[in-house]
Amino acid sequence: MKRIRLVVAYDGTQYHGWQIQPGAVTIEAVLNEALTQLMREPIQVIGASRTDSGVHARGNVAVFDTESQMPPDKIGMALNQRLPEDIRVQVSEEVPSDWHPRKCTCIKTYEYRILNRRINMPMERLYSHFCYYKLDVDRMQAAANMLAGEHDFKSFCSVRTQVTDTVRTVYKIEVTRNDDDIITIRVTGNGFLYNMVRIIAGTLMAVGTGHIQAEDMPSILEAKDRRAAGPTAPARGLTLIEMKYEL
């Protein structure tokens, strides 16, 4: 028996998130089915990040155990022949049998993309959130700076979360605009609460329009109340960029 680690990229538009759900098509379910056919044994992957419906990934991580003698580095290429075009394995490799993607120390990076212009651009509609109102990137960055560090992010967490510890560390948060009117909020941290990045994005957009002041960030954190922060930004703008482990 050996354990295989996969780095998986996907367009989440047509999927009900990562985790298996009754009567719904999910990334996990599609991977399990394709791997079971390829390896000719029942396979169930363990995913690192259970991304929500409509969220994309460039580097989510999953593992599975197999008795197959297929070389680990060949599994990804063979699996891609069986997967739909909107899911692709980027890396397949063997890891220690006790390596678990949700129990090992990891640094995660997410990006939230906002198309900020007068008229929407059709090619961006699936991978960014369109905002008609002009956003002030400098004010958004000033607010973002106050979220860096270790904080209790309960105000930036969905009320549906089941975790009791809401303290997380954000190592870096950057807000940039490119020449195509795409504003990118890039957040790197040691872990994220349910909807945390989307709530941060929604709150920073409210700062960008002037509905929330950058100076309000400390009081929003101190409130530990979801109602104190801004709205939850739509899923389509969010992409899990990478997960860095010490292997």
Coordinates of C-alpha atoms in Angstrom, one line a residue:
M1 CA 0.0 0.0 0.0
K2 CA 1.3 3.5 -0.9
R3 CA 0.0 7.0 -0.5
I4 CA -0.2 9.3 -3.4
R5 CA -0.4 13.1 -3.2
L6 CA -2.1 15.0 -6.0
V7 CA -2.0 18.7 -6.7
V8 CA -5.3 19.5 -8.5
A9 CA -6.4 22.5 -10.5
Y10 CA -10.1 23.0 -11.5
D11 CA -12.6 25.4 -12.7
G12 CA -15.3 25.3 -10.1
T13 CA -18.1 26.8 -12.1
Q14 CA -20.0 23.6 -12.8
Y15 CA -19.4 22.0 -9.5
H16 CA -21.1 22.1 -6.1
G17 CA -17.7 22.5 -4.3
W18 CA -15.1 19.9 -3.4
Q19 CA -16.9 17.7 -0.9
I20 CA -19.2 14.9 -1.8
Q21 CA -22.9 15.8 -1.5
P22 CA -26.0 13.7 -2.3
G23 CA -27.3 14.3 -5.7
A24 CA -24.7 16.9 -6.6
V25 CA -21.6 16.8 -8.9
T26 CA -18.5 17.7 -6.9
I27 CA -14.7 17.7 -7.5
E28 CA -14.2 14.9 -4.9
A29 CA -16.8 12.7 -6.5
V30 CA -15.4 13.1 -10.0
L31 CA -11.8 12.3 -8.8
N32 CA -13.0 9.2 -6.8
E33 CA -14.8 7.8 -9.9
A34 CA -11.9 8.4 -12.3
L35 CA -9.3 7.0 -9.9
T36 CA -11.4 4.0 -9.1
Q37 CA -11.6 3.2 -12.8
L38 CA -7.9 3.9 -13.4
M39 CA -6.5 2.0 -10.4
R40 CA -9.1 -0.8 -10.7
E41 CA -9.8 -0.6 -6.9
P42 CA -12.1 1.5 -4.8
I43 CA -10.5 4.9 -4.2
Q44 CA -11.5 7.7 -1.9
V45 CA -9.4 10.9 -1.9
I46 CA -8.8 13.0 1.2
G47 CA -8.8 16.7 0.2
A48 CA -6.9 19.5 1.9
S49 CA -9.3 22.3 1.3
R50 CA -13.1 21.8 0.9
T51 CA -13.7 24.7 -1.5
D52 CA -17.3 25.9 -1.9
S53 CA -19.6 25.7 -4.9
G54 CA -18.2 27.9 -7.7
V55 CA -14.8 28.4 -6.2
H56 CA -11.7 27.6 -8.4
A57 CA -8.3 26.2 -7.6
R58 CA -4.9 26.2 -9.1
G59 CA -3.3 24.0 -6.4
N60 CA -5.6 22.1 -4.1
V61 CA -4.1 19.0 -2.6
A62 CA -5.5 15.5 -2.1
V63 CA -4.1 12.1 -1.2
F64 CA -5.3 8.6 -1.7
D65 CA -4.0 5.1 -0.9
T66 CA -3.5 2.4 -3.5
E67 CA -2.1 -1.1 -4.0
S68 CA -1.4 -0.3 -7.7
Q69 CA 2.1 -0.6 -9.0
M70 CA 1.7 2.3 -11.4
P71 CA 4.6 4.7 -11.0
P72 CA 3.4 7.7 -8.9
D73 CA 4.5 10.3 -11.4
K74 CA 2.6 8.6 -14.2
I75 CA -0.7 8.5 -12.3
G76 CA -1.5 12.2 -12.9
M77 CA -1.1 12.0 -16.7
A78 CA -3.1 8.8 -16.9
L79 CA -5.8 10.3 -14.6
N80 CA -6.1 13.5 -16.7
Q81 CA -7.1 11.3 -19.7
R82 CA -10.2 10.3 -17.7
L83 CA -11.1 13.6 -16.1
P84 CA -13.3 16.3 -17.7
E85 CA -11.5 19.3 -19.2
D86 CA -12.2 21.5 -16.2
I87 CA -10.2 19.3 -13.8
R88 CA -6.5 18.6 -14.2
V89 CA -3.9 17.0 -11.9
Q90 CA -0.8 19.1 -12.0
V91 CA 1.4 16.8 -9.8
S92 CA 1.2 13.2 -8.6
E93 CA 3.9 11.8 -6.2
E94 CA 4.3 9.3 -3.4
V95 CA 4.4 10.6 0.2
P96 CA 4.8 8.8 3.6
S97 CA 1.9 6.6 4.5
D98 CA 1.0 8.8 7.5
W99 CA 1.1 12.1 5.6
H100 CA -2.3 13.9 5.8
P101 CA -3.1 17.1 3.9
R102 CA -5.3 18.5 6.7
K103 CA -3.0 17.6 9.6
C104 CA 0.3 18.9 8.3
T105 CA 1.5 22.4 8.7
C106 CA 0.5 24.4 5.6
I107 CA 0.7 27.9 4.2
K108 CA -2.3 28.7 2.0
T109 CA -2.7 31.4 -0.6
Y110 CA -6.0 32.6 -2.1
E111 CA -6.7 35.3 -4.6
Y112 CA -10.0 37.1 -5.1
R113 CA -10.3 38.9 -8.4
I114 CA -12.6 41.9 -9.1
L115 CA -13.3 43.3 -12.5
N116 CA -13.7 47.0 -11.7
R117 CA -14.8 48.9 -14.8
R118 CA -17.9 50.6 -16.2
I119 CA -19.0 47.6 -18.4
N120 CA -18.5 43.9 -17.7
M121 CA -16.1 41.9 -19.9
P122 CA -17.8 38.6 -20.9
M123 CA -14.5 36.6 -20.8
E124 CA -14.0 37.5 -17.1
R125 CA -17.5 36.6 -15.9
L126 CA -16.6 33.2 -14.6
Y127 CA -13.4 34.0 -12.8
S128 CA -13.9 37.5 -11.3
H129 CA -16.6 39.5 -9.6
F130 CA -17.8 42.5 -11.6
C131 CA -18.0 45.8 -9.6
Y132 CA -19.4 48.8 -11.4
Y133 CA -18.5 51.3 -8.6
K134 CA -15.0 52.7 -8.7
L135 CA -12.9 51.1 -6.0
D136 CA -10.0 52.9 -4.2
V137 CA -7.2 50.4 -4.1
D138 CA -5.1 52.5 -1.7
R139 CA -7.9 52.6 0.9
M140 CA -8.4 48.9 0.4
Q141 CA -4.7 48.2 1.0
A142 CA -4.7 50.4 4.1
A143 CA -7.6 48.4 5.5
A144 CA -6.0 45.1 4.5
N145 CA -2.8 46.0 6.3
M146 CA -4.8 46.0 9.6
L147 CA -5.9 42.4 9.0
A148 CA -2.3 41.1 8.7
G149 CA -1.0 39.2 11.8
E150 CA -2.7 36.9 14.3
H151 CA -6.2 37.9 15.1
D152 CA -9.6 36.4 16.1
F153 CA -11.4 36.5 12.7
K154 CA -14.8 35.6 14.1
S155 CA -16.2 38.7 12.4
F156 CA -14.9 37.4 9.1
C157 CA -16.4 33.9 9.4
S158 CA -19.8 32.5 8.3
V159 CA -22.2 32.0 11.2
R160 CA -22.6 28.4 9.9
T161 CA -19.0 27.5 10.9
Q162 CA -18.6 24.6 13.3
V163 CA -15.2 25.5 14.6
T164 CA -14.7 26.9 18.1
D165 CA -11.2 28.4 17.6
T166 CA -11.5 31.4 15.2
V167 CA -7.9 32.7 15.7
R168 CA -5.9 32.6 12.5
T169 CA -2.7 34.2 11.2
V170 CA -2.6 36.2 8.0
Y171 CA 1.0 36.5 6.9
K172 CA 0.4 38.8 4.0
I173 CA -2.5 40.5 2.2
E174 CA -2.0 42.6 -1.0
V175 CA -4.4 44.5 -3.1
T176 CA -3.3 45.4 -6.6
R177 CA -4.9 46.6 -9.8
N178 CA -3.5 45.7 -13.3
D179 CA -4.0 47.5 -16.7
D180 CA -7.1 45.4 -17.4
D181 CA -9.0 46.8 -14.5
I182 CA -8.6 43.6 -12.5
I183 CA -8.2 44.2 -8.8
T184 CA -6.6 41.2 -7.1
I185 CA -6.8 40.6 -3.3
R186 CA -4.1 38.1 -2.5
V187 CA -4.2 36.6 1.0
T188 CA -1.6 34.2 2.5
G189 CA -2.1 32.6 5.9
N190 CA -1.9 29.5 8.1
G191 CA -5.5 28.6 7.6
F192 CA -8.9 30.2 6.8
L193 CA -12.3 30.0 8.4
Y194 CA -15.5 29.2 6.4
N195 CA -16.0 32.0 3.9
M196 CA -13.2 34.1 5.5
V197 CA -11.5 35.2 2.3
R198 CA -14.8 36.0 0.6
I199 CA -15.9 38.1 3.6
I200 CA -12.5 39.9 3.7
A201 CA -13.0 40.6 0.0
G202 CA -16.5 41.9 0.5
T203 CA -15.4 44.1 3.4
L204 CA -12.4 45.5 1.4
M205 CA -14.7 46.3 -1.5
A206 CA -17.0 48.2 1.0
V207 CA -13.9 50.1 2.0
G208 CA -13.0 50.8 -1.6
T209 CA -16.4 52.4 -2.2
G210 CA -16.3 54.4 1.1
H211 CA -19.1 52.5 2.8
I212 CA -16.7 51.3 5.4
Q213 CA -13.6 53.2 6.6
A214 CA -10.2 51.6 6.7
E215 CA -9.8 52.8 10.3
D216 CA -12.8 50.6 11.2
M217 CA -10.9 47.3 10.7
P218 CA -9.6 47.0 14.3
S219 CA -13.1 47.6 15.7
I220 CA -14.6 45.1 13.3
L221 CA -12.1 42.5 14.5
E222 CA -12.8 43.3 18.1
A223 CA -16.5 43.0 17.6
K224 CA -16.2 39.2 16.9
D225 CA -19.6 39.5 15.2
R226 CA -20.3 38.6 11.6
R227 CA -22.7 41.5 11.3
A228 CA -19.8 44.0 11.9
A229 CA -18.0 43.1 8.6
G230 CA -19.0 43.6 5.0
P231 CA -20.9 41.3 2.7
T232 CA -19.7 37.9 1.5
A233 CA -18.3 38.3 -2.0
P234 CA -19.5 35.9 -4.7
A235 CA -17.7 32.6 -5.1
R236 CA -16.7 33.0 -8.7
G237 CA -14.0 35.5 -7.9
L238 CA -12.1 33.2 -5.5
T239 CA -9.3 30.9 -6.5
L240 CA -7.1 28.7 -4.2
I241 CA -3.7 29.4 -5.6
E242 CA -1.4 27.1 -3.7
M243 CA -0.8 25.1 -0.5
K244 CA 2.8 24.9 0.6
Y245 CA 3.8 22.0 2.8
E246 CA 7.1 20.9 4.3
L247 CA 7.3 17.4 2.8

